[in-house]
Amino acid sequence: QAKKAGGNTMRFFNQKMQDIINVRTSLEHELRIAVAKSQFNLYYQIQMDSSNRVWGAEALIRWVHPERGLVSPATFIPLAEETGLILPIGQWVIETACAQIKIWQKESLTRDLTLSVNVSAKQFRQTDFVDQVQSAVRRHAISANLLKLELTESLFQEDIKVTIATMNALNNIGIQFSLDDFGTGYSSLQYLKQLPLDQIKIDQSFVRDIAIDSNDRAIVKAIIAMAHILKIDVIAEGVETEEQRQLLLGKGCSFFQGYLFSKPIPIEQFEALIRSGSEFN
Ligand code: C2E
Ligand code: MG
Ligand code: MG
Ligand code: MG
């Protein structure tokens, strides 16, 4: 009897594992099709300065799946990284972002917006990454300093010399850098001072409970103090309430991003938001 149950359990687990593998395989297959057919879209989330003026935007990718609808990057970016599909996807993101910056420059939508794009470690480590970015900036004839690349601390765990060299090469042509999800990864003051960083982005996990958790307040205060010493701007992500904004402002945070101002939205809506918002200009 027990043996029989064991056998069934075994089969049950095998079936579960098989299901997981099947889902992954079909998702990978669909992601390849998505790359071939360019089933992606960029959403834009506004970034504000301390006086609630528009400062910039972050481009966030969405997979427009023919049956599933919008697929979040949290679902497919890890798979894209594992399979190497992040390389063509990442290149598409940079191309699309540069094209968008050009449109804004032509339309004089507002004073020039800085557009931030997320770059994954694998993408950044391509030997021709500097050329890719430089070529996109040149072909679209945009000011390089309107493009800001968001990197994560994972890039500083290994090959730190290569990371610094790549960042310097891009910084020399005017590209800006933001360190995303700051405080969640591996940080060392030693390299922070060596990097050509324009901005540190306080991770939303510290912002979420800032009104109720004194530890989070202390961490945020320390991050901002450190950034000021290193002369790096600080932006907080995941700002959802005015109370959070006020607390961050009081600690010296200069830039803000989050649902308090807007969710990430499609380009038409984003441009309408910028045009309509008298409080924004
Ligand atoms: P991230 O770069 O840290 O982006 C912030 C995430 O927080 C976004 O999720 C954004 O929609 C969400 N968010 C913004 N404001 C708020 C808020 O007030 N409250 C809450 N709860 N969430 C907020 P999203 O768009 O799902 O992106 C998730 C992650 O996927 C990004 O985290 C980034 O790591 C990655 N990602 C997105 N687009 C790209 C891309 O083009 N390339 C790469 N390599 N990664 C990307
Ligand atoms: Mg980001
Ligand atoms: Mg982040
Ligand atoms: Mg994140």
mmCIF file with all atom_site columns, N, CA and C in Angstrom, residues 64-116:
data_model
loop_
_atom_site.group_PDB
_atom_site.id
_atom_site.type_symbol
_atom_site.label_atom_id
_atom_site.label_alt_id
_atom_site.label_comp_id
_atom_site.label_asym_id
_atom_site.label_entity_id
_atom_site.label_seq_id
_atom_site.pdbx_PDB_ins_code
_atom_site.Cartn_x
_atom_site.Cartn_y
_atom_site.Cartn_z
_atom_site.occupancy
_atom_site.B_iso_or_equiv
_atom_site.pdbx_formal_charge
_atom_site.auth_seq_id
_atom_site.auth_comp_id
_atom_site.auth_asym_id
_atom_site.auth_atom_id
_atom_site.pdbx_PDB_model_num
ATOM 1   N N  . VAL A 1 64  ? 3.957  42.185 -26.015 1.00 0.00 ? 64  VAL A N  1
ATOM 2   C CA . VAL A 1 64  ? 2.557  42.186 -26.440 1.00 0.00 ? 64  VAL A CA 1
ATOM 3   C C  . VAL A 1 64  ? 2.278  40.832 -27.088 1.00 0.00 ? 64  VAL A C  1
ATOM 4   N N  . HIS A 1 65  ? 1.863  39.897 -26.247 1.00 0.00 ? 65  HIS A N  1
ATOM 5   C CA . HIS A 1 65  ? 1.670  38.514 -26.681 1.00 0.00 ? 65  HIS A CA 1
ATOM 6   C C  . HIS A 1 65  ? 0.326  38.390 -27.394 1.00 0.00 ? 65  HIS A C  1
ATOM 7   N N  . PRO A 1 66  ? 0.301  37.718 -28.572 1.00 0.00 ? 66  PRO A N  1
ATOM 8   C CA . PRO A 1 66  ? -0.949 37.652 -29.341 1.00 0.00 ? 66  PRO A CA 1
ATOM 9   C C  . PRO A 1 66  ? -2.121 37.029 -28.576 1.00 0.00 ? 66  PRO A C  1
ATOM 10  N N  . GLU A 1 67  ? -1.857 36.049 -27.687 1.00 0.00 ? 67  GLU A N  1
ATOM 11  C CA . GLU A 1 67  ? -2.968 35.462 -26.915 1.00 0.00 ? 67  GLU A CA 1
ATOM 12  C C  . GLU A 1 67  ? -2.972 35.884 -25.448 1.00 0.00 ? 67  GLU A C  1
ATOM 13  N N  . ARG A 1 68  ? -1.799 35.945 -24.861 1.00 0.00 ? 68  ARG A N  1
ATOM 14  C CA . ARG A 1 68  ? -1.743 36.227 -23.422 1.00 0.00 ? 68  ARG A CA 1
ATOM 15  C C  . ARG A 1 68  ? -1.913 37.714 -23.086 1.00 0.00 ? 68  ARG A C  1
ATOM 16  N N  . GLY A 1 69  ? -1.804 38.578 -24.089 1.00 0.00 ? 69  GLY A N  1
ATOM 17  C CA . GLY A 1 69  ? -1.855 40.018 -23.807 1.00 0.00 ? 69  GLY A CA 1
ATOM 18  C C  . GLY A 1 69  ? -0.502 40.506 -23.321 1.00 0.00 ? 69  GLY A C  1
ATOM 19  N N  . LEU A 1 70  ? -0.492 41.522 -22.476 1.00 0.00 ? 70  LEU A N  1
ATOM 20  C CA . LEU A 1 70  ? 0.775  42.088 -22.004 1.00 0.00 ? 70  LEU A CA 1
ATOM 21  C C  . LEU A 1 70  ? 1.476  41.130 -21.043 1.00 0.00 ? 70  LEU A C  1
ATOM 22  N N  . VAL A 1 71  ? 2.704  40.807 -21.328 1.00 0.00 ? 71  VAL A N  1
ATOM 23  C CA . VAL A 1 71  ? 3.493  39.974 -20.430 1.00 0.00 ? 71  VAL A CA 1
ATOM 24  C C  . VAL A 1 71  ? 4.530  40.862 -19.748 1.00 0.00 ? 71  VAL A C  1
ATOM 25  N N  . SER A 1 72  ? 4.600  40.750 -18.429 1.00 0.00 ? 72  SER A N  1
ATOM 26  C CA . SER A 1 72  ? 5.504  41.605 -17.653 1.00 0.00 ? 72  SER A CA 1
ATOM 27  C C  . SER A 1 72  ? 6.962  41.178 -17.843 1.00 0.00 ? 72  SER A C  1
ATOM 28  N N  . PRO A 1 73  ? 7.861  42.145 -17.815 1.00 0.00 ? 73  PRO A N  1
ATOM 29  C CA . PRO A 1 73  ? 9.286  41.802 -17.962 1.00 0.00 ? 73  PRO A CA 1
ATOM 30  C C  . PRO A 1 73  ? 9.793  40.885 -16.855 1.00 0.00 ? 73  PRO A C  1
ATOM 31  N N  . ALA A 1 74  ? 9.158  40.949 -15.683 1.00 0.00 ? 74  ALA A N  1
ATOM 32  C CA . ALA A 1 74  ? 9.572  40.057 -14.594 1.00 0.00 ? 74  ALA A CA 1
ATOM 33  C C  . ALA A 1 74  ? 9.431  38.600 -15.019 1.00 0.00 ? 74  ALA A C  1
ATOM 34  N N  . THR A 1 75  ? 8.498  38.306 -15.927 1.00 0.00 ? 75  THR A N  1
ATOM 35  C CA . THR A 1 75  ? 8.279  36.950 -16.419 1.00 0.00 ? 75  THR A CA 1
ATOM 36  C C  . THR A 1 75  ? 9.283  36.545 -17.491 1.00 0.00 ? 75  THR A C  1
ATOM 37  N N  . PHE A 1 76  ? 9.559  37.457 -18.432 1.00 0.00 ? 76  PHE A N  1
ATOM 38  C CA . PHE A 1 76  ? 10.364 36.997 -19.573 1.00 0.00 ? 76  PHE A CA 1
ATOM 39  C C  . PHE A 1 76  ? 11.803 37.491 -19.601 1.00 0.00 ? 76  PHE A C  1
ATOM 40  N N  . ILE A 1 77  ? 12.148 38.539 -18.868 1.00 0.00 ? 77  ILE A N  1
ATOM 41  C CA . ILE A 1 77  ? 13.548 39.010 -18.906 1.00 0.00 ? 77  ILE A CA 1
ATOM 42  C C  . ILE A 1 77  ? 14.516 37.944 -18.351 1.00 0.00 ? 77  ILE A C  1
ATOM 43  N N  . PRO A 1 78  ? 14.185 37.282 -17.232 1.00 0.00 ? 78  PRO A N  1
ATOM 44  C CA . PRO A 1 78  ? 15.101 36.234 -16.755 1.00 0.00 ? 78  PRO A CA 1
ATOM 45  C C  . PRO A 1 78  ? 15.317 35.131 -17.803 1.00 0.00 ? 78  PRO A C  1
ATOM 46  N N  . LEU A 1 79  ? 14.230 34.720 -18.486 1.00 0.00 ? 79  LEU A N  1
ATOM 47  C CA . LEU A 1 79  ? 14.350 33.703 -19.529 1.00 0.00 ? 79  LEU A CA 1
ATOM 48  C C  . LEU A 1 79  ? 15.156 34.240 -20.722 1.00 0.00 ? 79  LEU A C  1
ATOM 49  N N  . ALA A 1 80  ? 14.921 35.501 -21.042 1.00 0.00 ? 80  ALA A N  1
ATOM 50  C CA . ALA A 1 80  ? 15.672 36.131 -22.138 1.00 0.00 ? 80  ALA A CA 1
ATOM 51  C C  . ALA A 1 80  ? 17.165 36.167 -21.816 1.00 0.00 ? 80  ALA A C  1
ATOM 52  N N  . GLU A 1 81  ? 17.478 36.379 -20.541 1.00 0.00 ? 81  GLU A N  1
ATOM 53  C CA . GLU A 1 81  ? 18.887 36.397 -20.142 1.00 0.00 ? 81  GLU A CA 1
ATOM 54  C C  . GLU A 1 81  ? 19.499 35.013 -20.253 1.00 0.00 ? 81  GLU A C  1
ATOM 55  N N  . GLU A 1 82  ? 18.768 33.986 -19.786 1.00 0.00 ? 82  GLU A N  1
ATOM 56  C CA . GLU A 1 82  ? 19.268 32.608 -19.839 1.00 0.00 ? 82  GLU A CA 1
ATOM 57  C C  . GLU A 1 82  ? 19.518 32.145 -21.259 1.00 0.00 ? 82  GLU A C  1
ATOM 58  N N  . THR A 1 83  ? 18.627 32.525 -22.167 1.00 0.00 ? 83  THR A N  1
ATOM 59  C CA . THR A 1 83  ? 18.690 32.004 -23.530 1.00 0.00 ? 83  THR A CA 1
ATOM 60  C C  . THR A 1 83  ? 19.514 32.873 -24.469 1.00 0.00 ? 83  THR A C  1
ATOM 61  N N  . GLY A 1 84  ? 19.949 34.036 -23.991 1.00 0.00 ? 84  GLY A N  1
ATOM 62  C CA . GLY A 1 84  ? 20.703 34.937 -24.851 1.00 0.00 ? 84  GLY A CA 1
ATOM 63  C C  . GLY A 1 84  ? 19.801 35.827 -25.691 1.00 0.00 ? 84  GLY A C  1
ATOM 64  N N  . LEU A 1 85  ? 18.480 35.589 -25.620 1.00 0.00 ? 85  LEU A N  1
ATOM 65  C CA . LEU A 1 85  ? 17.556 36.424 -26.403 1.00 0.00 ? 85  LEU A CA 1
ATOM 66  C C  . LEU A 1 85  ? 17.546 37.872 -25.909 1.00 0.00 ? 85  LEU A C  1
ATOM 67  N N  . ILE A 1 86  ? 18.117 38.096 -24.738 1.00 0.00 ? 86  ILE A N  1
ATOM 68  C CA . ILE A 1 86  ? 18.214 39.458 -24.211 1.00 0.00 ? 86  ILE A CA 1
ATOM 69  C C  . ILE A 1 86  ? 19.077 40.342 -25.140 1.00 0.00 ? 86  ILE A C  1
ATOM 70  N N  . LEU A 1 87  ? 19.960 39.717 -25.920 1.00 0.00 ? 87  LEU A N  1
ATOM 71  C CA . LEU A 1 87  ? 20.830 40.534 -26.780 1.00 0.00 ? 87  LEU A CA 1
ATOM 72  C C  . LEU A 1 87  ? 20.044 41.244 -27.884 1.00 0.00 ? 87  LEU A C  1
ATOM 73  N N  . PRO A 1 88  ? 19.270 40.502 -28.722 1.00 0.00 ? 88  PRO A N  1
ATOM 74  C CA . PRO A 1 88  ? 18.454 41.234 -29.696 1.00 0.00 ? 88  PRO A CA 1
ATOM 75  C C  . PRO A 1 88  ? 17.375 42.093 -29.031 1.00 0.00 ? 88  PRO A C  1
ATOM 76  N N  . ILE A 1 89  ? 16.814 41.626 -27.911 1.00 0.00 ? 89  ILE A N  1
ATOM 77  C CA . ILE A 1 89  ? 15.774 42.420 -27.234 1.00 0.00 ? 89  ILE A CA 1
ATOM 78  C C  . ILE A 1 89  ? 16.383 43.724 -26.717 1.00 0.00 ? 89  ILE A C  1
ATOM 79  N N  . GLY A 1 90  ? 17.525 43.610 -26.074 1.00 0.00 ? 90  GLY A N  1
ATOM 80  C CA . GLY A 1 90  ? 18.192 44.796 -25.515 1.00 0.00 ? 90  GLY A CA 1
ATOM 81  C C  . GLY A 1 90  ? 18.578 45.792 -26.587 1.00 0.00 ? 90  GLY A C  1
ATOM 82  N N  . GLN A 1 91  ? 19.007 45.262 -27.732 1.00 0.00 ? 91  GLN A N  1
ATOM 83  C CA . GLN A 1 91  ? 19.378 46.146 -28.837 1.00 0.00 ? 91  GLN A CA 1
ATOM 84  C C  . GLN A 1 91  ? 18.141 46.881 -29.369 1.00 0.00 ? 91  GLN A C  1
ATOM 85  N N  . TRP A 1 92  ? 17.039 46.160 -29.457 1.00 0.00 ? 92  TRP A N  1
ATOM 86  C CA . TRP A 1 92  ? 15.785 46.782 -29.894 1.00 0.00 ? 92  TRP A CA 1
ATOM 87  C C  . TRP A 1 92  ? 15.380 47.900 -28.929 1.00 0.00 ? 92  TRP A C  1
ATOM 88  N N  . VAL A 1 93  ? 15.544 47.653 -27.626 1.00 0.00 ? 93  VAL A N  1
ATOM 89  C CA . VAL A 1 93  ? 15.179 48.663 -26.623 1.00 0.00 ? 93  VAL A CA 1
ATOM 90  C C  . VAL A 1 93  ? 16.015 49.936 -26.829 1.00 0.00 ? 93  VAL A C  1
ATOM 91  N N  . ILE A 1 94  ? 17.299 49.772 -27.033 1.00 0.00 ? 94  ILE A N  1
ATOM 92  C CA . ILE A 1 94  ? 18.164 50.943 -27.202 1.00 0.00 ? 94  ILE A CA 1
ATOM 93  C C  . ILE A 1 94  ? 17.822 51.700 -28.492 1.00 0.00 ? 94  ILE A C  1
ATOM 94  N N  . GLU A 1 95  ? 17.601 50.947 -29.566 1.00 0.00 ? 95  GLU A N  1
ATOM 95  C CA . GLU A 1 95  ? 17.211 51.583 -30.839 1.00 0.00 ? 95  GLU A CA 1
ATOM 96  C C  . GLU A 1 95  ? 15.907 52.376 -30.678 1.00 0.00 ? 95  GLU A C  1
ATOM 97  N N  . THR A 1 96  ? 14.923 51.728 -30.049 1.00 0.00 ? 96  THR A N  1
ATOM 98  C CA . THR A 1 96  ? 13.608 52.357 -29.901 1.00 0.00 ? 96  THR A CA 1
ATOM 99  C C  . THR A 1 96  ? 13.696 53.590 -29.001 1.00 0.00 ? 96  THR A C  1
ATOM 100 N N  . ALA A 1 97  ? 14.490 53.486 -27.950 1.00 0.00 ? 97  ALA A N  1
ATOM 101 C CA . ALA A 1 97  ? 14.661 54.617 -27.030 1.00 0.00 ? 97  ALA A CA 1
ATOM 102 C C  . ALA A 1 97  ? 15.330 55.796 -27.748 1.00 0.00 ? 97  ALA A C  1
ATOM 103 N N  . CYS A 1 98  ? 16.343 55.509 -28.549 1.00 0.00 ? 98  CYS A N  1
ATOM 104 C CA . CYS A 1 98  ? 17.033 56.591 -29.269 1.00 0.00 ? 98  CYS A CA 1
ATOM 105 C C  . CYS A 1 98  ? 16.087 57.243 -30.281 1.00 0.00 ? 98  CYS A C  1
ATOM 106 N N  . ALA A 1 99  ? 15.299 56.421 -30.974 1.00 0.00 ? 99  ALA A N  1
ATOM 107 C CA . ALA A 1 99  ? 14.332 56.966 -31.933 1.00 0.00 ? 99  ALA A CA 1
ATOM 108 C C  . ALA A 1 99  ? 13.336 57.877 -31.212 1.00 0.00 ? 99  ALA A C  1
ATOM 109 N N  . GLN A 1 100 ? 12.924 57.478 -30.012 1.00 0.00 ? 100 GLN A N  1
ATOM 110 C CA . GLN A 1 100 ? 11.971 58.272 -29.235 1.00 0.00 ? 100 GLN A CA 1
ATOM 111 C C  . GLN A 1 100 ? 12.587 59.591 -28.774 1.00 0.00 ? 100 GLN A C  1
ATOM 112 N N  . ILE A 1 101 ? 13.821 59.539 -28.339 1.00 0.00 ? 101 ILE A N  1
ATOM 113 C CA . ILE A 1 101 ? 14.515 60.774 -27.922 1.00 0.00 ? 101 ILE A CA 1
ATOM 114 C C  . ILE A 1 101 ? 14.564 61.746 -29.106 1.00 0.00 ? 101 ILE A C  1
ATOM 115 N N  . LYS A 1 102 ? 14.832 61.205 -30.297 1.00 0.00 ? 102 LYS A N  1
ATOM 116 C CA . LYS A 1 102 ? 14.898 62.055 -31.500 1.00 0.00 ? 102 LYS A CA 1
ATOM 117 C C  . LYS A 1 102 ? 13.546 62.727 -31.756 1.00 0.00 ? 102 LYS A C  1
ATOM 118 N N  . ILE A 1 103 ? 12.483 61.958 -31.641 1.00 0.00 ? 103 ILE A N  1
ATOM 119 C CA . ILE A 1 103 ? 11.146 62.523 -31.853 1.00 0.00 ? 103 ILE A CA 1
ATOM 120 C C  . ILE A 1 103 ? 10.892 63.649 -30.852 1.00 0.00 ? 103 ILE A C  1
ATOM 121 N N  . TRP A 1 104 ? 11.234 63.431 -29.599 1.00 0.00 ? 104 TRP A N  1
ATOM 122 C CA . TRP A 1 104 ? 11.026 64.468 -28.580 1.00 0.00 ? 104 TRP A CA 1
ATOM 123 C C  . TRP A 1 104 ? 11.866 65.700 -28.871 1.00 0.00 ? 104 TRP A C  1
ATOM 124 N N  . GLN A 1 105 ? 13.075 65.487 -29.338 1.00 0.00 ? 105 GLN A N  1
ATOM 125 C CA . GLN A 1 105 ? 13.932 66.637 -29.661 1.00 0.00 ? 105 GLN A CA 1
ATOM 126 C C  . GLN A 1 105 ? 13.326 67.441 -30.803 1.00 0.00 ? 105 GLN A C  1
ATOM 127 N N  . LYS A 1 106 ? 12.781 66.730 -31.806 1.00 0.00 ? 106 LYS A N  1
ATOM 128 C CA . LYS A 1 106 ? 12.185 67.408 -32.961 1.00 0.00 ? 106 LYS A CA 1
ATOM 129 C C  . LYS A 1 106 ? 10.914 68.146 -32.581 1.00 0.00 ? 106 LYS A C  1
ATOM 130 N N  . GLU A 1 107 ? 10.101 67.472 -31.753 1.00 0.00 ? 107 GLU A N  1
ATOM 131 C CA . GLU A 1 107 ? 8.796  68.049 -31.396 1.00 0.00 ? 107 GLU A CA 1
ATOM 132 C C  . GLU A 1 107 ? 8.903  69.099 -30.308 1.00 0.00 ? 107 GLU A C  1
ATOM 133 N N  . SER A 1 108 ? 10.082 69.242 -29.699 1.00 0.00 ? 108 SER A N  1
ATOM 134 C CA . SER A 1 108 ? 10.267 70.074 -28.510 1.00 0.00 ? 108 SER A CA 1
ATOM 135 C C  . SER A 1 108 ? 9.092  69.864 -27.560 1.00 0.00 ? 108 SER A C  1
ATOM 136 N N  . LEU A 1 109 ? 8.849  68.618 -27.249 1.00 0.00 ? 109 LEU A N  1
ATOM 137 C CA . LEU A 1 109 ? 7.731  68.208 -26.406 1.00 0.00 ? 109 LEU A CA 1
ATOM 138 C C  . LEU A 1 109 ? 7.708  69.017 -25.115 1.00 0.00 ? 109 LEU A C  1
ATOM 139 N N  . THR A 1 110 ? 8.861  69.142 -24.526 1.00 0.00 ? 110 THR A N  1
ATOM 140 C CA . THR A 1 110 ? 9.022  69.903 -23.294 1.00 0.00 ? 110 THR A CA 1
ATOM 141 C C  . THR A 1 110 ? 10.510 70.214 -23.286 1.00 0.00 ? 110 THR A C  1
ATOM 142 N N  . ARG A 1 111 ? 11.037 70.757 -22.185 1.00 0.00 ? 111 ARG A N  1
ATOM 143 C CA . ARG A 1 111 ? 12.503 70.837 -22.183 1.00 0.00 ? 111 ARG A CA 1
ATOM 144 C C  . ARG A 1 111 ? 13.005 69.409 -22.212 1.00 0.00 ? 111 ARG A C  1
ATOM 145 N N  . ASP A 1 112 ? 14.184 69.227 -22.757 1.00 0.00 ? 112 ASP A N  1
ATOM 146 C CA . ASP A 1 112 ? 14.657 67.880 -23.070 1.00 0.00 ? 112 ASP A CA 1
ATOM 147 C C  . ASP A 1 112 ? 14.522 66.901 -21.901 1.00 0.00 ? 112 ASP A C  1
ATOM 148 N N  . LEU A 1 113 ? 13.901 65.787 -22.187 1.00 0.00 ? 113 LEU A N  1
ATOM 149 C CA . LEU A 1 113 ? 13.755 64.737 -21.191 1.00 0.00 ? 113 LEU A CA 1
ATOM 150 C C  . LEU A 1 113 ? 14.914 63.760 -21.300 1.00 0.00 ? 113 LEU A C  1
ATOM 151 N N  . THR A 1 114 ? 15.417 63.356 -20.173 1.00 0.00 ? 114 THR A N  1
ATOM 152 C CA . THR A 1 114 ? 16.388 62.265 -20.163 1.00 0.00 ? 114 THR A CA 1
ATOM 153 C C  . THR A 1 114 ? 15.605 60.961 -20.170 1.00 0.00 ? 114 THR A C  1
ATOM 154 N N  . LEU A 1 115 ? 15.998 60.043 -21.044 1.00 0.00 ? 115 LEU A N  1
ATOM 155 C CA . LEU A 1 115 ? 15.308 58.759 -21.092 1.00 0.00 ? 115 LEU A CA 1
ATOM 156 C C  . LEU A 1 115 ? 16.224 57.659 -20.558 1.00 0.00 ? 115 LEU A C  1
ATOM 157 N N  . SER A 1 116 ? 15.742 56.977 -19.526 1.00 0.00 ? 116 SER A N  1
ATOM 158 C CA . SER A 1 116 ? 16.510 55.882 -18.923 1.00 0.00 ? 116 SER A CA 1
ATOM 159 C C  . SER A 1 116 ? 16.077 54.552 -19.516 1.00 0.00 ? 116 SER A C  1
#
